[in-house]
mmCIF file with all atom_site columns, C-alpha atoms in Angstrom:
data_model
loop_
_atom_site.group_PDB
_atom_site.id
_atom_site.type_symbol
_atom_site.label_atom_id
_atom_site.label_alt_id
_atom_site.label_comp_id
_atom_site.label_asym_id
_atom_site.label_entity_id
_atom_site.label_seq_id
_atom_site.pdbx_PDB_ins_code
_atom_site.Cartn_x
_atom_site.Cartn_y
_atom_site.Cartn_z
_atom_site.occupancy
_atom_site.B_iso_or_equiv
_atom_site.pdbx_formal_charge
_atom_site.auth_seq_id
_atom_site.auth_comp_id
_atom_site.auth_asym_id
_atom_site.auth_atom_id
_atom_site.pdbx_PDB_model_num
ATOM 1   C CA . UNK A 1 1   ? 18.273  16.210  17.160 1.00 57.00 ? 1   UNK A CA 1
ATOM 2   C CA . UNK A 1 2   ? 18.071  12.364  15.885 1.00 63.00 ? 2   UNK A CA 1
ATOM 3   C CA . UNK A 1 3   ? 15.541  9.676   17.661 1.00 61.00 ? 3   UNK A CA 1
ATOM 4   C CA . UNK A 1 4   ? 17.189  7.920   20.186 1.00 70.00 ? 4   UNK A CA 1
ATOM 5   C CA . UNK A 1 5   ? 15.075  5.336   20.598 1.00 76.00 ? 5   UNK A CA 1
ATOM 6   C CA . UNK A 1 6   ? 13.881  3.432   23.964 1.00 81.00 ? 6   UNK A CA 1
ATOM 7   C CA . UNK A 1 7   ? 14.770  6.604   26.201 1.00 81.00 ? 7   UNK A CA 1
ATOM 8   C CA . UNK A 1 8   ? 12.014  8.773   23.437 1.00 86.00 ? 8   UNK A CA 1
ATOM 9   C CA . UNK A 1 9   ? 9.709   6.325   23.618 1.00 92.00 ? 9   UNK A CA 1
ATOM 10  C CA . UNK A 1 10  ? 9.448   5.683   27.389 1.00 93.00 ? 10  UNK A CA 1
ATOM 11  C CA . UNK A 1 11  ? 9.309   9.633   27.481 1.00 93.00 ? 11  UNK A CA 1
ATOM 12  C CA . UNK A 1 12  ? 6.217   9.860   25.559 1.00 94.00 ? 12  UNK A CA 1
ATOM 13  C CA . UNK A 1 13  ? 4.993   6.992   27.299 1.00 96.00 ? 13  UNK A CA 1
ATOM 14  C CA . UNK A 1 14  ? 4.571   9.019   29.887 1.00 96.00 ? 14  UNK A CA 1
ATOM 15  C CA . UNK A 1 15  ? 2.861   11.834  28.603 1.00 95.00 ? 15  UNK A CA 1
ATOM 16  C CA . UNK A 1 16  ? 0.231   9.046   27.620 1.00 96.00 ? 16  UNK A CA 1
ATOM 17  C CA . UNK A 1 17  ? -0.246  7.989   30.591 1.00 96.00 ? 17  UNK A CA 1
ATOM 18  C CA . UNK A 1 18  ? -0.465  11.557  31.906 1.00 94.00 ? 18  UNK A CA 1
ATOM 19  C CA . UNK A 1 19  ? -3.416  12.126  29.157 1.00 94.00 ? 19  UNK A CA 1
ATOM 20  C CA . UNK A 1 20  ? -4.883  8.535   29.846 1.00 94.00 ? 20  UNK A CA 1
ATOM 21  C CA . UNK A 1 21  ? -5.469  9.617   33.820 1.00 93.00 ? 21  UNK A CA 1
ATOM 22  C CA . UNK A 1 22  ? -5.940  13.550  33.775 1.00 91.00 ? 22  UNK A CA 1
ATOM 23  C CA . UNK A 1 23  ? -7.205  13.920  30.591 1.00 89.00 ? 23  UNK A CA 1
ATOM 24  C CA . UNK A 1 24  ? -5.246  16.924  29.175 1.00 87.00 ? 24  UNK A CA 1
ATOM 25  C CA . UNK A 1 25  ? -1.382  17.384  28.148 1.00 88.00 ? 25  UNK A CA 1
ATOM 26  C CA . UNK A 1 26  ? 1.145   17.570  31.219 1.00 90.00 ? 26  UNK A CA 1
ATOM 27  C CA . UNK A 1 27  ? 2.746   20.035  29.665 1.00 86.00 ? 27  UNK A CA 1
ATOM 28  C CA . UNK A 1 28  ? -0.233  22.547  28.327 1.00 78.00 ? 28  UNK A CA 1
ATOM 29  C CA . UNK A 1 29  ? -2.239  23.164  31.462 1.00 60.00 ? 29  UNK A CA 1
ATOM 30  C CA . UNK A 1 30  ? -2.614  26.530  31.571 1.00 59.00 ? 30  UNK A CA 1
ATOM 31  C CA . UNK A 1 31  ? -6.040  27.912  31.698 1.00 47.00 ? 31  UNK A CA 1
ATOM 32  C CA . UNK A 1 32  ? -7.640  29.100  27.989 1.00 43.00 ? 32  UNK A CA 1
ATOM 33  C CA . UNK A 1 33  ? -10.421 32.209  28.033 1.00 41.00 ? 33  UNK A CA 1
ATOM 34  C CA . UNK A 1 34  ? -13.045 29.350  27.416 1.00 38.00 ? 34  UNK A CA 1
ATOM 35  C CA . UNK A 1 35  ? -12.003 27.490  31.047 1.00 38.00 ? 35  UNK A CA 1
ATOM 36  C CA . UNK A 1 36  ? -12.535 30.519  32.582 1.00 39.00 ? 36  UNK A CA 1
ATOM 37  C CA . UNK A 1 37  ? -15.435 32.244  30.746 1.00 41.00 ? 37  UNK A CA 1
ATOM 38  C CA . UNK A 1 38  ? -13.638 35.500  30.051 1.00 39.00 ? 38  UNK A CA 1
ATOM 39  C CA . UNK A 1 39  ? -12.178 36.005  26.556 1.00 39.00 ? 39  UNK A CA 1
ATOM 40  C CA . UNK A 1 40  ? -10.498 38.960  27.313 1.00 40.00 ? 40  UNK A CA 1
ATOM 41  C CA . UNK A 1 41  ? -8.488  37.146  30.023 1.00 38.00 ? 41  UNK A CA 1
ATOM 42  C CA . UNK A 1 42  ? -5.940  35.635  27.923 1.00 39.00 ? 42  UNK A CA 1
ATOM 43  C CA . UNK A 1 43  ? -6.132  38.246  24.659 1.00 41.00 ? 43  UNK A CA 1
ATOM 44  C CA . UNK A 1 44  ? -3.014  39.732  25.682 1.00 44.00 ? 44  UNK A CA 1
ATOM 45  C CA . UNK A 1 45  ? -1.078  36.826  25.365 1.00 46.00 ? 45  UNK A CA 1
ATOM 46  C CA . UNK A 1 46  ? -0.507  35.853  21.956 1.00 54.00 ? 46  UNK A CA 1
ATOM 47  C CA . UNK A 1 47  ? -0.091  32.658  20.087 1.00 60.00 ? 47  UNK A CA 1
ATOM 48  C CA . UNK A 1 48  ? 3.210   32.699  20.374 1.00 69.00 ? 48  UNK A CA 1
ATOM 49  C CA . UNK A 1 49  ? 3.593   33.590  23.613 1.00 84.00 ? 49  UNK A CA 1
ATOM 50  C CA . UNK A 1 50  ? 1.445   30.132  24.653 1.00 82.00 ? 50  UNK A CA 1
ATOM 51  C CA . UNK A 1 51  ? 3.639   27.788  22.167 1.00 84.00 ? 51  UNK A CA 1
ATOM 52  C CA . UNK A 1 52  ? 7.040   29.404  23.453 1.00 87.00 ? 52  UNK A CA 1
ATOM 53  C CA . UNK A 1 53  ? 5.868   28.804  27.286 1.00 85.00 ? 53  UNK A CA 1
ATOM 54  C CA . UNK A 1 54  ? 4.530   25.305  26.300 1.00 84.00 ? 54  UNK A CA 1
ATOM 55  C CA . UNK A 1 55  ? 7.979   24.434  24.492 1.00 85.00 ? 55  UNK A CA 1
ATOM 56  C CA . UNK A 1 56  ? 9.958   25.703  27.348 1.00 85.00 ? 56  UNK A CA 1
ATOM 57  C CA . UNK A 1 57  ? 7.741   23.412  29.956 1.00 84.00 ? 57  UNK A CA 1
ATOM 58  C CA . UNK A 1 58  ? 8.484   20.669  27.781 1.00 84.00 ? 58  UNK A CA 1
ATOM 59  C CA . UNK A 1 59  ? 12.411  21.066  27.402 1.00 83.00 ? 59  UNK A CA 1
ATOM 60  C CA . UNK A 1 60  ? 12.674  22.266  31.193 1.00 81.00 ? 60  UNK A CA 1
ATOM 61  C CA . UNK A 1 61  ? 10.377  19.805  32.472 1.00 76.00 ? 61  UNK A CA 1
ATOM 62  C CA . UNK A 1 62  ? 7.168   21.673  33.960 1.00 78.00 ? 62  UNK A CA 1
ATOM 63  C CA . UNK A 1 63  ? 5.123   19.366  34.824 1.00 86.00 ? 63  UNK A CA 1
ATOM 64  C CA . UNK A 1 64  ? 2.138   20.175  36.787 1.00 82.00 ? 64  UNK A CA 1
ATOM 65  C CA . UNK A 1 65  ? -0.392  18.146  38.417 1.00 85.00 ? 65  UNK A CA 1
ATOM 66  C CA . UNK A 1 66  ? -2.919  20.485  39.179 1.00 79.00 ? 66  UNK A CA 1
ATOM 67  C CA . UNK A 1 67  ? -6.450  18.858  39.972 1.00 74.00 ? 67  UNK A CA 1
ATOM 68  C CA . UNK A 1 68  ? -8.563  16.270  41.459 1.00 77.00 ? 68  UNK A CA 1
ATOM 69  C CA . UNK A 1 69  ? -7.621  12.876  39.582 1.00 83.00 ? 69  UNK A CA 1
ATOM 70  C CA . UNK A 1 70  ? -3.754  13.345  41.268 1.00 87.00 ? 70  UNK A CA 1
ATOM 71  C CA . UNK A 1 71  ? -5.528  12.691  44.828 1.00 86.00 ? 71  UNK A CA 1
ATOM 72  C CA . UNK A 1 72  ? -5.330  9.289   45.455 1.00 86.00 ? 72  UNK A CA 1
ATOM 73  C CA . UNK A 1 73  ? -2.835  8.407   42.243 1.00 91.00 ? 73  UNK A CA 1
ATOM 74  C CA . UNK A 1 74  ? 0.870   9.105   43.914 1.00 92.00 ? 74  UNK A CA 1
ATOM 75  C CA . UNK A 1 75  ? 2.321   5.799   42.087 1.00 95.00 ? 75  UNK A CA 1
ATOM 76  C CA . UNK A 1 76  ? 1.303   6.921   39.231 1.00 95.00 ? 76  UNK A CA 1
ATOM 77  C CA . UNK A 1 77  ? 2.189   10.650  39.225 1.00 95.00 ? 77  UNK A CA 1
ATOM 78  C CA . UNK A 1 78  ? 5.257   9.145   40.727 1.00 96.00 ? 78  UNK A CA 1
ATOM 79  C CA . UNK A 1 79  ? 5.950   7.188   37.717 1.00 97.00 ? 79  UNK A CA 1
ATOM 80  C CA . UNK A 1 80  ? 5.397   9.764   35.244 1.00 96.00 ? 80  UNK A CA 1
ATOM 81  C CA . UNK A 1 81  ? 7.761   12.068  36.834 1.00 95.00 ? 81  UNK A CA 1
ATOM 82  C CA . UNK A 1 82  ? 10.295  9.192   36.286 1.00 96.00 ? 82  UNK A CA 1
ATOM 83  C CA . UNK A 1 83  ? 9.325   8.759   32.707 1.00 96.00 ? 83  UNK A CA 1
ATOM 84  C CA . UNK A 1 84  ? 9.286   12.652  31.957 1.00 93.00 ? 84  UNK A CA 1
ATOM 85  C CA . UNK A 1 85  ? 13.095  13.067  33.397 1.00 92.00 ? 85  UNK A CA 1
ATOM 86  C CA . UNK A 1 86  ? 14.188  15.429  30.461 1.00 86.00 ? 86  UNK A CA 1
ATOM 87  C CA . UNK A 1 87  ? 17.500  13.992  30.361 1.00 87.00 ? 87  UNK A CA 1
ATOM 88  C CA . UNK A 1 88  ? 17.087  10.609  28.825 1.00 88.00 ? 88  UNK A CA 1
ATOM 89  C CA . UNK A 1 89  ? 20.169  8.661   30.997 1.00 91.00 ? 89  UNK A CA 1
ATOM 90  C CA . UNK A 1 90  ? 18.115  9.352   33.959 1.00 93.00 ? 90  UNK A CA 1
ATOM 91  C CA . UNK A 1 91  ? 14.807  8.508   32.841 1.00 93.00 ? 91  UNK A CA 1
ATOM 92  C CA . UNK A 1 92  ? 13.114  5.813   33.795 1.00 95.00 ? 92  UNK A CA 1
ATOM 93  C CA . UNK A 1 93  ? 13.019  2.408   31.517 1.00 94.00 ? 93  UNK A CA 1
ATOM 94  C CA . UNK A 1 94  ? 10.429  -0.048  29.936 1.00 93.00 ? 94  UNK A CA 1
ATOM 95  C CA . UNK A 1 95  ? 11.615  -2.337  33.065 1.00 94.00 ? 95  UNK A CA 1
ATOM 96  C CA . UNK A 1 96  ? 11.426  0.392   35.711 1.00 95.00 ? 96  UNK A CA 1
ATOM 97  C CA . UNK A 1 97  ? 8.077   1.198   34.149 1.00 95.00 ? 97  UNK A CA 1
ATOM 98  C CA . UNK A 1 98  ? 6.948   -2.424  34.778 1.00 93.00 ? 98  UNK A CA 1
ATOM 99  C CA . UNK A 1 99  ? 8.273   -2.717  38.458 1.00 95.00 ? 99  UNK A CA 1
ATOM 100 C CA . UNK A 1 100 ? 6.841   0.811   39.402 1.00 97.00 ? 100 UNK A CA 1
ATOM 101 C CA . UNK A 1 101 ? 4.827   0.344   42.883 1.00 96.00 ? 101 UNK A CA 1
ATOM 102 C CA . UNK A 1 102 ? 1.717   1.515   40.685 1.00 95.00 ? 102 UNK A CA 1
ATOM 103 C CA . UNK A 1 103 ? 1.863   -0.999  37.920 1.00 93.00 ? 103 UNK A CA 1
ATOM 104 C CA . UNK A 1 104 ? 2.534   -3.820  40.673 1.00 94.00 ? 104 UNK A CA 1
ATOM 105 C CA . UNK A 1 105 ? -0.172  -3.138  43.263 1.00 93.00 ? 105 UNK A CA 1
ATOM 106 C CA . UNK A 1 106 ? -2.269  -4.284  40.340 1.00 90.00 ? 106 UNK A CA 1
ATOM 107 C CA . UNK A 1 107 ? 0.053   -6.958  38.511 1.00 90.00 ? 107 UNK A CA 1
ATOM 108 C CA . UNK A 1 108 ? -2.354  -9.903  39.393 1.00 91.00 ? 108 UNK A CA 1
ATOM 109 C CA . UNK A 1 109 ? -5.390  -8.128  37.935 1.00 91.00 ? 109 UNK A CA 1
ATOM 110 C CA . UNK A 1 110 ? -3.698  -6.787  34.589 1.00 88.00 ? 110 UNK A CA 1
ATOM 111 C CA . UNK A 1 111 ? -2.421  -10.003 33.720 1.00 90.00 ? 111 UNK A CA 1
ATOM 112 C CA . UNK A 1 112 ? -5.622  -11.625 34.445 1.00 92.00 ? 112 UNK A CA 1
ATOM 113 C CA . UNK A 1 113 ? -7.061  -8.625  31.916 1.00 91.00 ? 113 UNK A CA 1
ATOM 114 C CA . UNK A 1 114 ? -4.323  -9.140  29.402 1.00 89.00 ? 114 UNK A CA 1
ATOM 115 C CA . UNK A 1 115 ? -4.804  -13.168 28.988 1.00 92.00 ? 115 UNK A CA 1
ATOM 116 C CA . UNK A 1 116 ? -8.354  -12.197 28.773 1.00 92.00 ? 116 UNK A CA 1
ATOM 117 C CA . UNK A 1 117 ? -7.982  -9.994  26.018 1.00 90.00 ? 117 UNK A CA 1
ATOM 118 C CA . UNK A 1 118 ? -6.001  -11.778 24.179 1.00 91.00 ? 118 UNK A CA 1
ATOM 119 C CA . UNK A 1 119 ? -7.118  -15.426 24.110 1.00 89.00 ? 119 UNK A CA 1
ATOM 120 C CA . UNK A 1 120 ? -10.663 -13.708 23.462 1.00 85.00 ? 120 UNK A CA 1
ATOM 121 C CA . UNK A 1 121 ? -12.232 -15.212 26.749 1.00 72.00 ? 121 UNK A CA 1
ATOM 122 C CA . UNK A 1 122 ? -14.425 -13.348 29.188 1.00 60.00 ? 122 UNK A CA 1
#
């Protein structure tokens, strides 16, 4: 499969943002024997077996959104459901991005934050 650009990058836009938020992959969430303080609780599963589940959450889009930092963040779980739409004609765009209800309840402070930034004032 070739790059196809925008749609490829807005996708993995959204796993950042998934990363930024939770902290861990969307798409790798299950438990590992360290998590749960049992290494024989996984040792039946094999390498393999992890990376073929993992791909097929990826290509069919299992997402999960499994613990505490999802509470009070529906905008932006929201938007990264949009921007993790396996089928890149339905995903969401740079400009839906930008107009999502999460990135404008705070448009006022981030561009105060960006101008900041970037003129080097405080």
């Amino acid at each position: 499969m070739w790059y196809i650009g925008m749609p490829a990058d807005c996708w993995s836009a959204g796993v950042i943002l998934y990363v930024m938020l939770a902290g861990c992959h969307p798409f790798d969430n299950e438990p590992t024997p360290q998590d749960s303080g049992d290494s024989s609780a996984h040792s039946n599963l094999s390498t393999g077996s992890r990376d073929t589940r993992l791909k097929e959450r990826i290509v069919y889009g299992g997402i999960n959104f499994p613990f505490h930092p999802w509470n009070g963040l529906s905008n932006a779980k929201k938007l990264i459901l949009e921007l993790l739409i396996h089928d890149h004609l339905r995903r969401a765009t740079v400009n839906t991005a930008l107009n999502s209800d999460w990135i404008q309840s705070d448009i006022q402070q981030l561009r105060v934050s960006y101008r900041r930034r970037i003129t080097g004032s405080t």
